[in-house]
Amino acid sequence: EVQLLESGGGLVQPGGSLRLSCAASGFMFSSYAMNWVRQAPGKGLEWVSVISGSADSTNYADSVRGRFTISRDNSKNTLYLQMNSLRAEDTAVYYCAKAPYSSGCYWIDYWGQGTLVTVSS
Amino acid sequence: QSALTQPPSASGSPGQSVTISCTGTSSDVGGYNFVSWYQQHPGKAPKLMIYEVNKRPSGVPDRFSGSKSGNTASLTVSGLQAEDETDYYCSSYAGSNNLLFGGGTKLTVL
């Protein structure tokens, strides 16, 4: 059974940093691309970033490019999202999301339960 | 890139069929057969319902179907049931390793 468990969310001041983690199990982690998708309170889904299974390819939404960094440790079956220069508009539930292929973000087949990030002073 | 366009709401009576549209451009919906649909109950994670325009993952009832014509994709829910009342989101690959979502549609079973 595929399981994705996010952690690291919390309250942070504007301009601050936070690192999210996602522990994966139930599948061959290194064989699949992984994504982060976020959802602001009461709003729709917004794709944030993708990393290939081998970590040799990444991409970001324009709204976070230059501030967020996606990475993965295949030896620990863990996905990360380093978030810097956080803004109020980054407040959202962040979902870890598995892709069905080793690269590309064509669609998402499994989602974690999400972790809430609140950016406020 | 702009989000895909979905109607904010849709409704139907139990047993009826309802169709939710998802409009994009030739750079996303119209350019790739990588349209997917997700169901999200309040406070829960999204769940994949349709992928690659019209394919259903194992375990998704065949009451759910997908299609695409030009730059518009559609999700049809047939034989509406009370448990189908929730939010639905479309998504499309947009090239260059980008993924777009629609704004979401709240489905009400009357």
Short mmCIF file of C-alpha atoms in Angstrom, two decimals:
data_model
loop_
_atom_site.label_atom_id
_atom_site.label_comp_id
_atom_site.label_asym_id
_atom_site.label_seq_id
_atom_site.Cartn_x
_atom_site.Cartn_y
_atom_site.Cartn_z
CA GLU A 1 0.00 0.00 0.00
CA VAL A 2 1.37 3.39 -1.00
CA GLN A 3 1.78 5.72 1.97
CA LEU A 4 2.98 9.32 1.96
CA LEU A 5 3.41 11.08 5.29
CA GLU A 6 4.23 14.78 5.34
CA SER A 7 5.76 16.63 8.28
CA GLY A 8 7.41 19.94 9.06
CA GLY A 9 4.51 22.33 8.72
CA GLY A 10 3.77 25.04 11.23
CA LEU A 11 3.60 28.76 11.90
CA VAL A 12 6.38 30.93 10.46
CA GLN A 13 6.84 34.68 10.15
CA PRO A 14 6.93 36.42 6.76
CA GLY A 15 10.43 36.21 5.34
CA GLY A 16 11.16 33.06 7.30
CA SER A 17 12.05 29.54 6.21
CA LEU A 18 10.63 26.06 6.68
CA ARG A 19 11.53 22.60 5.43
CA LEU A 20 8.83 20.06 4.69
CA SER A 21 9.50 16.33 4.56
CA CYS A 22 7.52 13.45 3.09
CA ALA A 23 8.26 9.87 4.11
CA ALA A 24 7.23 7.41 1.40
CA SER A 25 6.55 3.69 1.67
CA GLY A 26 4.84 0.89 -0.20
CA PHE A 27 6.53 1.46 -3.57
CA MET A 28 9.98 1.75 -5.13
CA PHE A 29 10.54 5.39 -4.27
CA SER A 30 13.50 6.00 -6.57
CA SER A 31 11.53 4.87 -9.60
CA TYR A 32 8.94 7.63 -9.51
CA ALA A 33 8.82 11.38 -9.86
CA MET A 34 7.39 13.23 -6.88
CA ASN A 35 5.49 16.49 -6.59
CA TRP A 36 4.42 19.07 -4.05
CA VAL A 37 0.93 20.49 -4.48
CA ARG A 38 -0.60 23.11 -2.19
CA GLN A 39 -4.08 24.30 -1.30
CA ALA A 40 -4.71 27.65 0.35
CA PRO A 41 -7.56 27.68 2.90
CA GLY A 42 -10.88 27.45 1.06
CA LYS A 43 -9.16 27.56 -2.33
CA GLY A 44 -8.26 25.18 -5.14
CA LEU A 45 -5.22 23.03 -5.80
CA GLU A 46 -1.98 24.59 -7.04
CA TRP A 47 0.95 22.55 -8.35
CA VAL A 48 4.21 23.71 -6.74
CA SER A 49 7.12 21.56 -7.87
CA VAL A 50 8.27 18.23 -9.35
CA ILE A 51 11.46 16.18 -9.09
CA SER A 52 12.35 13.14 -11.19
CA GLY A 53 13.01 9.75 -9.63
CA SER A 54 16.76 10.10 -10.08
CA ALA A 55 16.69 13.74 -8.93
CA ASP A 56 18.32 14.93 -12.14
CA SER A 57 15.37 17.09 -13.17
CA THR A 58 13.27 19.59 -11.26
CA ASN A 59 10.74 22.29 -12.06
CA TYR A 60 8.77 24.90 -10.15
CA ALA A 61 5.64 27.00 -10.46
CA ASP A 62 6.43 30.62 -11.25
CA SER A 63 4.95 31.64 -7.87
CA VAL A 64 7.69 29.83 -5.94
CA ARG A 65 10.64 29.68 -8.35
CA GLY A 66 13.77 31.09 -6.73
CA ARG A 67 12.35 30.73 -3.20
CA PHE A 68 11.54 27.01 -2.90
CA THR A 69 13.83 24.03 -3.53
CA ILE A 70 12.64 20.46 -4.01
CA SER A 71 14.97 17.55 -3.26
CA ARG A 72 14.87 13.88 -2.39
CA ASP A 73 16.97 11.27 -0.60
CA ASN A 74 16.28 7.94 -2.26
CA SER A 75 18.28 6.08 0.41
CA LYS A 76 15.79 7.34 2.99
CA ASN A 77 12.66 7.23 0.76
CA THR A 78 12.08 10.87 1.65
CA LEU A 79 11.02 13.94 -0.34
CA TYR A 80 11.77 17.48 0.84
CA LEU A 81 10.66 21.02 0.14
CA GLN A 82 12.86 23.84 1.41
CA MET A 83 10.83 27.04 1.55
CA ASN A 84 12.61 30.37 1.97
CA SER A 85 11.46 34.01 1.92
CA LEU A 86 7.97 32.88 2.86
CA ARG A 87 5.02 35.16 2.18
CA ALA A 88 1.48 35.30 3.54
CA GLU A 89 0.22 33.94 0.22
CA ASP A 90 2.25 30.75 0.76
CA THR A 91 -0.15 29.82 3.58
CA ALA A 92 -1.65 26.49 2.55
CA VAL A 93 -1.87 22.78 3.13
CA TYR A 94 1.08 21.23 1.30
CA TYR A 95 0.54 17.78 -0.19
CA CYS A 96 3.25 15.32 -1.14
CA ALA A 97 2.09 13.63 -4.35
CA LYS A 98 3.43 10.69 -6.32
CA ALA A 99 3.61 10.66 -10.11
CA PRO A 100 3.03 7.46 -12.13
CA TYR A 101 6.30 7.73 -14.08
CA SER A 102 9.99 8.24 -13.31
CA SER A 103 9.98 11.76 -14.73
CA GLY A 104 7.43 14.39 -15.66
CA CYS A 105 4.34 15.64 -13.85
CA TYR A 106 1.62 14.33 -16.16
CA TRP A 107 -0.80 13.44 -13.37
CA ILE A 108 -0.80 12.28 -9.74
CA ASP A 109 -1.80 8.81 -8.61
CA TYR A 110 -1.31 9.06 -4.83
CA TRP A 111 -1.51 11.91 -2.35
CA GLY A 112 -0.39 12.34 1.25
CA GLN A 113 -2.70 13.78 3.90
CA GLY A 114 -0.97 17.16 3.83
CA THR A 115 0.78 19.46 6.28
CA LEU A 116 -0.37 22.99 7.07
CA VAL A 117 1.99 25.91 6.62
CA THR A 118 0.86 29.24 8.05
CA VAL A 119 2.84 32.39 7.27
CA SER A 120 1.86 35.17 9.65
CA SER A 121 3.36 37.65 12.06
CA GLN B 1 0.20 29.88 -17.06
CA SER B 2 -3.41 30.38 -15.98
CA ALA B 3 -5.47 27.81 -14.14
CA LEU B 4 -7.91 25.70 -16.12
CA THR B 5 -11.51 26.92 -16.07
CA GLN B 6 -14.19 24.91 -14.28
CA PRO B 7 -17.73 25.95 -13.32
CA PRO B 8 -17.85 26.73 -9.58
CA SER B 9 -20.85 24.48 -9.08
CA ALA B 10 -22.87 21.68 -10.64
CA SER B 11 -25.87 19.73 -9.44
CA GLY B 12 -28.13 16.82 -10.22
CA SER B 13 -30.73 14.58 -8.63
CA PRO B 14 -29.97 11.06 -7.41
CA GLY B 15 -29.80 8.66 -10.33
CA GLN B 16 -29.26 11.39 -12.88
CA SER B 17 -26.08 12.25 -14.78
CA VAL B 18 -24.06 15.43 -14.44
CA THR B 19 -21.13 16.68 -16.52
CA ILE B 20 -18.40 19.01 -15.29
CA SER B 21 -16.33 20.87 -17.88
CA CYS B 22 -12.69 21.90 -17.77
CA THR B 23 -11.49 24.42 -20.34
CA GLY B 24 -7.89 25.13 -21.16
CA THR B 25 -5.89 25.99 -24.24
CA SER B 26 -4.04 24.25 -27.03
CA SER B 27 -0.94 24.43 -24.81
CA ASP B 28 -2.42 22.22 -22.12
CA VAL B 29 -5.77 20.39 -22.40
CA GLY B 30 -5.85 20.54 -26.19
CA GLY B 31 -2.20 19.67 -26.64
CA TYR B 32 -1.84 16.54 -24.53
CA ASN B 33 -3.90 13.50 -23.55
CA PHE B 34 -2.85 13.96 -19.93
CA VAL B 35 -6.07 15.28 -18.44
CA SER B 36 -6.89 13.92 -14.99
CA TRP B 37 -9.70 14.40 -12.48
CA TYR B 38 -9.61 14.34 -8.67
CA GLN B 39 -12.32 14.04 -6.04
CA GLN B 40 -11.77 15.80 -2.73
CA HIS B 41 -13.97 15.49 0.31
CA PRO B 42 -13.72 18.29 2.94
CA GLY B 43 -10.58 18.01 5.03
CA LYS B 44 -9.29 15.07 3.02
CA ALA B 45 -6.60 14.56 0.40
CA PRO B 46 -7.61 14.51 -3.26
CA LYS B 47 -8.27 11.12 -4.86
CA LEU B 48 -7.53 10.25 -8.49
CA MET B 49 -10.72 9.44 -10.39
CA ILE B 50 -9.71 9.69 -14.07
CA TYR B 51 -6.31 9.83 -15.78
CA GLU B 52 -5.17 10.23 -19.38
CA VAL B 53 -8.55 11.74 -20.32
CA ASN B 54 -10.74 8.65 -19.91
CA LYS B 55 -8.98 5.93 -17.92
CA ARG B 56 -10.24 4.85 -14.49
CA PRO B 57 -7.90 3.62 -11.74
CA SER B 58 -8.76 0.34 -10.10
CA GLY B 59 -11.53 0.79 -7.56
CA VAL B 60 -13.18 3.85 -9.13
CA PRO B 61 -16.80 3.08 -10.05
CA ASP B 62 -17.58 2.99 -13.78
CA ARG B 63 -20.20 5.67 -13.09
CA PHE B 64 -17.31 8.10 -13.51
CA SER B 65 -16.12 8.75 -17.06
CA GLY B 66 -13.97 11.28 -18.84
CA SER B 67 -13.72 12.73 -22.32
CA LYS B 68 -12.08 15.54 -24.24
CA SER B 69 -12.92 17.65 -27.27
CA GLY B 70 -10.47 20.27 -28.41
CA ASN B 71 -9.43 22.42 -25.48
CA THR B 72 -12.24 21.24 -23.19
CA ALA B 73 -12.29 18.11 -21.06
CA SER B 74 -15.31 16.74 -19.23
CA LEU B 75 -16.06 14.52 -16.27
CA THR B 76 -19.43 12.78 -16.30
CA VAL B 77 -20.90 11.21 -13.19
CA SER B 78 -23.77 8.87 -14.03
CA GLY B 79 -26.30 7.43 -11.60
CA LEU B 80 -25.59 10.16 -9.07
CA GLN B 81 -25.34 9.05 -5.46
CA ALA B 82 -25.31 11.08 -2.25
CA GLU B 83 -21.68 10.13 -1.66
CA ASP B 84 -20.69 11.87 -4.91
CA GLU B 85 -21.46 15.26 -3.38
CA THR B 86 -18.11 16.97 -2.95
CA ASP B 87 -15.42 18.94 -4.84
CA TYR B 88 -13.89 17.89 -8.15
CA TYR B 89 -10.72 19.23 -9.76
CA CYS B 90 -9.38 18.75 -13.27
CA SER B 91 -5.71 18.85 -14.16
CA SER B 92 -3.67 18.86 -17.32
CA TYR B 93 -0.03 18.56 -18.28
CA ALA B 94 1.04 21.89 -19.73
CA GLY B 95 4.39 20.99 -21.26
CA SER B 96 7.93 21.66 -20.00
CA ASN B 97 7.28 19.73 -16.80
CA ASN B 98 4.37 21.90 -15.67
CA LEU B 99 1.03 20.79 -14.27
CA LEU B 100 -2.11 22.93 -14.19
CA PHE B 101 -5.23 22.51 -12.06
CA GLY B 102 -8.71 23.85 -12.50
CA GLY B 103 -10.34 26.02 -9.88
CA GLY B 104 -12.62 23.21 -8.72
CA THR B 105 -16.32 22.41 -8.99
CA LYS B 106 -18.62 21.74 -6.06
CA LEU B 107 -21.04 18.98 -7.01
CA THR B 108 -24.37 18.99 -5.18
CA VAL B 109 -26.73 16.03 -5.20
CA LEU B 110 -30.20 17.51 -4.87
#
